[in-house]
Amino acid sequence: MIHSGPDAINLRGNHMISKVAVIGSGTMGSGIAAQLANAGIEVLLLDIKASGVHANAIAERAVERLRKSNPPLIVHRDVLENIAAGNIEDDLPAIADCDWIVEAIVERLELKKELYHDIDKYRKRGAIVSSNTSTIPMSLLVEGMPADFRNHFAITHFFNPVRYMRLLELVQGDETAEQVMDLLRRFNDEKMGKGIVDCRDTPGFLANRVGVFALQVGIDEAIRCGLGVEDADALMGRPMGIPKTGVFGLYDLIGLDLMVDVVKSLKSILPEGDAFHRVSEPNSLINRLIEEGYTGLKGRGGFYRTRDGQREAVDLSTGEWCATRGTAPALAEAGEENGVNVLIDGDTPQHRFCRRVLARVLAYAAGLLPEVADNPAPVDDAMKLGYNWIHGPFELIDAIGTSGFISMLDEEGIPRPTYLTEADGLTCYRVEQNRLETRHVDGHYRPLTRAPGIIRFNEARCTLQALSENQSASLFRLENDIGVVEFHTKANALDEGCMEIVADAAARAGRELRGIVVHNDGPHFSAGVNLNRFREMIERSDWDGIDDFLKDFQHSVRALKYCPVPVVAAPSGLTIGGGYEVTAHCDVLVAHTNIVLGLVECMVGVIPGGGGVKDTLHRWHQILDDWEHAAHRTFMNIGCGKTGTSPQQAAELAYFRLALDRQVMNRDRLLSSACEVIDELSESYMPPTPPVFHWCGATPFNEMRRHLEKNHDAGQLMAHDVTVGTELAHIVTGGETEARDGVSEDELYAAERQSFVTLARTDATRARIVHMLDRGGPLRN
């Protein structure tokens, strides 16, 4: 077995989960099995018996799909050794060795109940059983089952794709033992990396009830307000704190046919009078698209399609296809820049769309209290963790202001939810006595509590005073005198302001701060240096400005590396380009399992200019103890723009050090884990000694050039790839020179800057940068 962590985690006395059975190997079942395998847990994956010689073929095909999945559902190919495939007919007795049995079969009550009776014949005493259902009430699932089964049964509703969607809705039955729930909470938090939301056994639970309603309202209001799908997605996306897929893009991603089934399912279980019924009627355009094969990204397209290289969108009123513009309306850009209130302050069709969507969706969410929860936090958590909303519904109400929101409801003729009836002028959240509180349905504020070790920095920062800040970044001090550097630009792209705060943190080290953590709560740690800044300087031919920016970047990260206190990076999501270079200058990387690490600058016609080449060369030498081999590995890593989509994959590129760096399954535990590392390092901390390099000179340099030219002649590289690769080869070897020992770190920094500026002067690099910014993809030239 290949394990990425301990075999099991002791959660309560003698209770342990070391082996899990997942029954049902479809999308959800195989996804759950994959995440268990990622956590180092032994998994038995069962499905129905296949006809013919290969009885386990159905479950085995599911494992093979995991191997080929894109985006990858496994952190490394070796973790699939943790999954054993079988079939229910022959292998169900093997669940006797399992501590938890997860049922993830089709949503048919009679089939589930039949399976539960079979499970109960073989499960060992104390083993937990759970269902991934989102539509069948708990009482019906356990009806007629023995008391011990009912005591150990819960609903564990995961979201697809399981590796990336953080939400787990956990539902306790009337007879479920509390220790079972405690075990499931802690195991799925600490081992599976899930954000746990305890849900009542109400129809649709939380995330799908609000999320699917929001999608249906978005479609309804786009039609009513006469908006195209492109504009509706741009408005009901990032400006509202919702992922950029918006409404129609998300429909395409999920699948139109699947969404139709989800809507039907929710409609069948929601109570009469629920507002969902007003947006759940069949849509003739959607039905026509499905009939014609436009089922979404898995089919010919959906609301969007690509034809003859041109992206098109369907007209909601005529059903005809029209070319997309590829640009967002000005209102969307203004909303993303200035906040949600900009979206509702006007009387254009776009403003009316935003106002109506926000009014209906937020009122619906507020109207679920107290049925689904006693306070806003579970609903907001469900939408942020399950639908990737940046702001939950009640956080959006606070952004608008309860008084303004109530007035908006009155103007739109939408009844005030009970939770807001007495709320005029109050907020859903507040900071009181240095703690974040939520207003409960009884009108009283109570502290918002999280499990020990869970820290969401966007919540923590509400209670902190910044030591220094600008538009791009901030520096905070935690109670234990650990500084937190937070980037908060768009996509956390790095600019002069970010480097100013990094340098300030390093300057305060040892005087005010006993450690520094570089961390933020954005979807991505950093997508690299702000390309728009380089584009502006290139178009002004400001080569000295580019060199000065790179000097400042290098000075800042170098100060961070050699400051007198431990420095830990705690990133998640994209950590590429300049973002990776910041982390590479930290003592330890505490990375989320779903991180993407790498240096991708060659794709836009430049090379890493913030120490990335230098640091990668040094790391490969530490691994290989051979400068020439280290130069070749660095050349291939960076020249091909390779990235690792997990710590294990990044370790194969030397971007993650398995013996030193750490990985964390739950991103909400990154900050506390980073602080623990600082505590461990603080007792006897000494800054690192600057490395000394060796340039191997002309022989390996010319080998690299021949490699580039050979691949260009074979059509695998373009002309500018050769130019960029040659500059990279020059940095790692020293170029057409004699081999030389004693090369300083400063010389490597200088070589990076020189090559960066040289490439920035070329028309081909300018074309690559413009294409990436304007078209959203790399240019081959």
Coordinates of C-alpha atoms in Angstrom, one line a residue, residues 281-481:
E281 CA -41.0 24.5 -14.5
P282 CA -39.5 22.8 -17.7
N283 CA -37.7 25.2 -20.0
S284 CA -38.4 24.6 -23.7
L285 CA -35.1 26.0 -24.8
I286 CA -33.1 23.8 -22.4
N287 CA -35.1 20.7 -23.5
R288 CA -34.4 21.6 -27.2
L289 CA -30.7 22.0 -26.5
I290 CA -30.6 18.6 -24.8
E291 CA -32.5 16.9 -27.6
E292 CA -29.9 18.3 -30.1
G293 CA -27.0 17.0 -28.1
Y294 CA -26.1 20.3 -26.4
T295 CA -25.9 18.8 -22.9
G296 CA -22.9 20.9 -21.8
L297 CA -19.2 20.5 -21.9
K298 CA -19.5 16.8 -22.1
G299 CA -21.6 17.1 -25.3
R300 CA -21.6 19.4 -28.3
G301 CA -21.8 22.4 -26.0
G302 CA -24.6 23.8 -24.0
F303 CA -25.6 27.5 -23.7
Y304 CA -22.1 28.0 -25.1
R305 CA -20.5 26.2 -28.0
T306 CA -17.4 26.5 -30.2
R307 CA -17.9 26.4 -33.9
D308 CA -15.1 26.9 -36.5
G309 CA -12.9 28.2 -33.7
Q310 CA -15.5 30.9 -32.7
R311 CA -17.2 30.7 -29.3
E312 CA -20.9 31.2 -29.6
A313 CA -23.8 31.6 -27.1
V314 CA -27.4 30.8 -27.6
D315 CA -29.9 33.7 -27.7
L316 CA -32.4 33.1 -24.9
S317 CA -35.3 34.7 -26.9
T318 CA -34.8 33.3 -30.4
G319 CA -32.7 30.2 -29.7
E320 CA -30.3 31.3 -32.4
W321 CA -26.5 31.1 -32.0
C322 CA -24.5 34.4 -31.8
A323 CA -20.8 35.0 -31.5
T324 CA -19.6 36.0 -28.0
R325 CA -17.8 39.3 -27.5
G326 CA -15.3 38.0 -24.9
T327 CA -15.6 41.1 -22.9
A328 CA -17.6 41.8 -19.7
P329 CA -20.0 44.7 -19.5
A330 CA -18.8 47.8 -17.8
L331 CA -21.2 47.2 -14.9
A332 CA -19.6 43.8 -14.2
E333 CA -16.1 45.4 -14.1
A334 CA -17.4 48.2 -11.8
G335 CA -19.0 45.7 -9.5
E336 CA -15.9 43.5 -9.2
E337 CA -13.9 46.6 -8.5
N338 CA -16.2 48.5 -6.1
G339 CA -18.6 46.0 -4.6
V340 CA -22.1 44.7 -4.9
N341 CA -23.9 48.0 -4.3
V342 CA -22.7 49.3 -7.6
L343 CA -24.7 46.5 -9.3
I344 CA -28.1 47.5 -7.9
D345 CA -27.8 51.3 -8.1
G346 CA -29.4 52.0 -11.5
D347 CA -32.3 51.3 -13.8
T348 CA -30.8 49.7 -16.8
P349 CA -31.7 46.1 -17.7
Q350 CA -28.4 45.0 -16.3
H351 CA -29.0 46.8 -12.9
R352 CA -32.6 45.3 -12.8
F353 CA -31.2 41.9 -13.4
C354 CA -28.7 42.2 -10.6
R355 CA -31.2 43.7 -8.2
R356 CA -33.8 41.1 -8.9
V357 CA -31.4 38.2 -8.6
L358 CA -29.9 39.4 -5.4
A359 CA -33.3 40.2 -3.9
R360 CA -34.8 36.9 -4.7
V361 CA -31.8 34.7 -3.9
L362 CA -30.8 36.4 -0.6
A363 CA -34.4 36.6 0.5
Y364 CA -34.8 32.9 -0.2
A365 CA -31.7 32.0 1.9
A366 CA -32.8 34.3 4.7
G367 CA -36.3 32.7 4.6
L368 CA -34.8 29.3 5.4
L369 CA -34.0 30.4 8.9
P370 CA -35.0 29.0 11.4
E371 CA -36.0 25.9 9.4
V372 CA -32.5 24.9 8.4
A373 CA -30.4 26.6 11.0
D374 CA -30.5 29.0 14.0
N375 CA -28.0 31.5 12.5
P376 CA -26.5 32.5 9.1
A377 CA -23.2 30.8 9.4
P378 CA -24.2 27.3 8.2
V379 CA -25.9 28.7 5.1
D380 CA -23.0 30.9 4.3
D381 CA -20.5 28.1 4.9
A382 CA -22.5 25.8 2.6
M383 CA -22.5 28.2 -0.3
K384 CA -18.8 29.1 0.1
L385 CA -17.7 25.5 0.5
G386 CA -20.1 23.7 -1.8
Y387 CA -20.6 26.3 -4.6
N388 CA -17.3 28.3 -4.2
W389 CA -19.1 31.5 -3.5
I390 CA -16.6 34.1 -2.2
H391 CA -19.3 35.7 0.0
G392 CA -22.3 33.8 1.5
P393 CA -25.9 35.1 1.2
F394 CA -25.9 36.7 4.6
E395 CA -22.5 38.3 4.0
L396 CA -23.9 39.8 0.9
I397 CA -26.9 41.1 2.9
D398 CA -24.4 42.8 5.2
A399 CA -22.5 44.3 2.2
I400 CA -25.8 45.8 0.9
G401 CA -26.9 46.8 4.4
T402 CA -30.0 45.3 6.0
S403 CA -31.9 48.6 5.8
G404 CA -31.1 48.9 2.1
F405 CA -31.8 45.3 1.4
I406 CA -35.2 45.4 3.1
S407 CA -36.1 48.5 1.1
M408 CA -35.0 46.6 -2.1
L409 CA -37.3 43.7 -1.1
D410 CA -40.2 46.1 -0.6
E411 CA -39.6 47.8 -4.0
E412 CA -39.5 44.5 -5.8
G413 CA -42.6 43.2 -4.0
I414 CA -40.7 40.3 -2.3
P415 CA -42.0 39.4 1.2
R416 CA -39.6 40.1 4.1
P417 CA -38.2 36.9 5.6
T418 CA -38.9 36.5 9.3
Y419 CA -35.1 36.7 10.1
L420 CA -35.1 40.2 8.7
T421 CA -38.4 41.5 10.0
E422 CA -36.8 42.9 13.2
A423 CA -33.4 43.4 11.6
D424 CA -33.6 46.9 10.1
G425 CA -30.3 48.6 10.8
L426 CA -28.7 45.4 12.3
T427 CA -26.1 43.2 10.7
C428 CA -26.0 39.4 10.3
Y429 CA -22.3 39.4 11.6
R430 CA -20.5 41.8 13.8
V431 CA -17.1 42.1 15.6
E432 CA -17.6 42.6 19.4
Q433 CA -14.8 42.5 22.0
N434 CA -12.3 41.3 19.4
R435 CA -14.5 38.3 18.3
L436 CA -16.7 37.7 15.3
E437 CA -20.4 37.1 16.2
T438 CA -23.5 36.1 14.3
R439 CA -27.0 37.2 14.9
H440 CA -29.2 34.2 15.7
V441 CA -32.9 33.9 15.0
D442 CA -33.8 34.9 18.5
G443 CA -32.1 38.3 17.9
H444 CA -29.1 37.7 20.1
Y445 CA -25.5 37.8 18.9
R446 CA -23.3 34.8 19.7
P447 CA -19.6 34.1 19.0
L448 CA -18.9 32.3 15.7
T449 CA -16.9 29.2 16.8
R450 CA -14.9 26.8 14.7
A451 CA -13.3 23.5 15.5
P452 CA -9.9 23.7 17.2
G453 CA -7.2 24.3 14.6
I454 CA -9.7 25.7 12.0
I455 CA -8.8 29.3 11.1
R456 CA -10.3 31.1 8.1
F457 CA -8.2 34.2 7.7
N458 CA -11.0 36.2 6.2
E459 CA -12.8 35.8 9.5
A460 CA -9.8 36.2 11.7
R461 CA -8.7 39.4 9.9
C462 CA -12.0 41.1 11.0
T463 CA -10.7 41.1 14.5
L464 CA -7.1 42.2 13.7
Q465 CA -5.5 45.6 13.3
A466 CA -3.1 45.8 10.3
L467 CA 0.5 46.7 11.1
S468 CA 0.8 48.0 7.5
E469 CA -1.3 47.8 4.4
N470 CA -1.8 49.2 0.9
Q471 CA -4.2 48.3 -1.9
S472 CA -2.3 45.2 -2.8
A473 CA -1.3 43.5 0.5
S474 CA -1.5 43.8 4.3
L475 CA 0.6 42.7 7.3
F476 CA -1.2 41.6 10.4
R477 CA 0.1 40.4 13.8
L478 CA -1.6 37.5 15.5
E479 CA -1.8 37.3 19.3
N480 CA 1.3 35.2 19.5
D481 CA 3.4 37.8 17.7

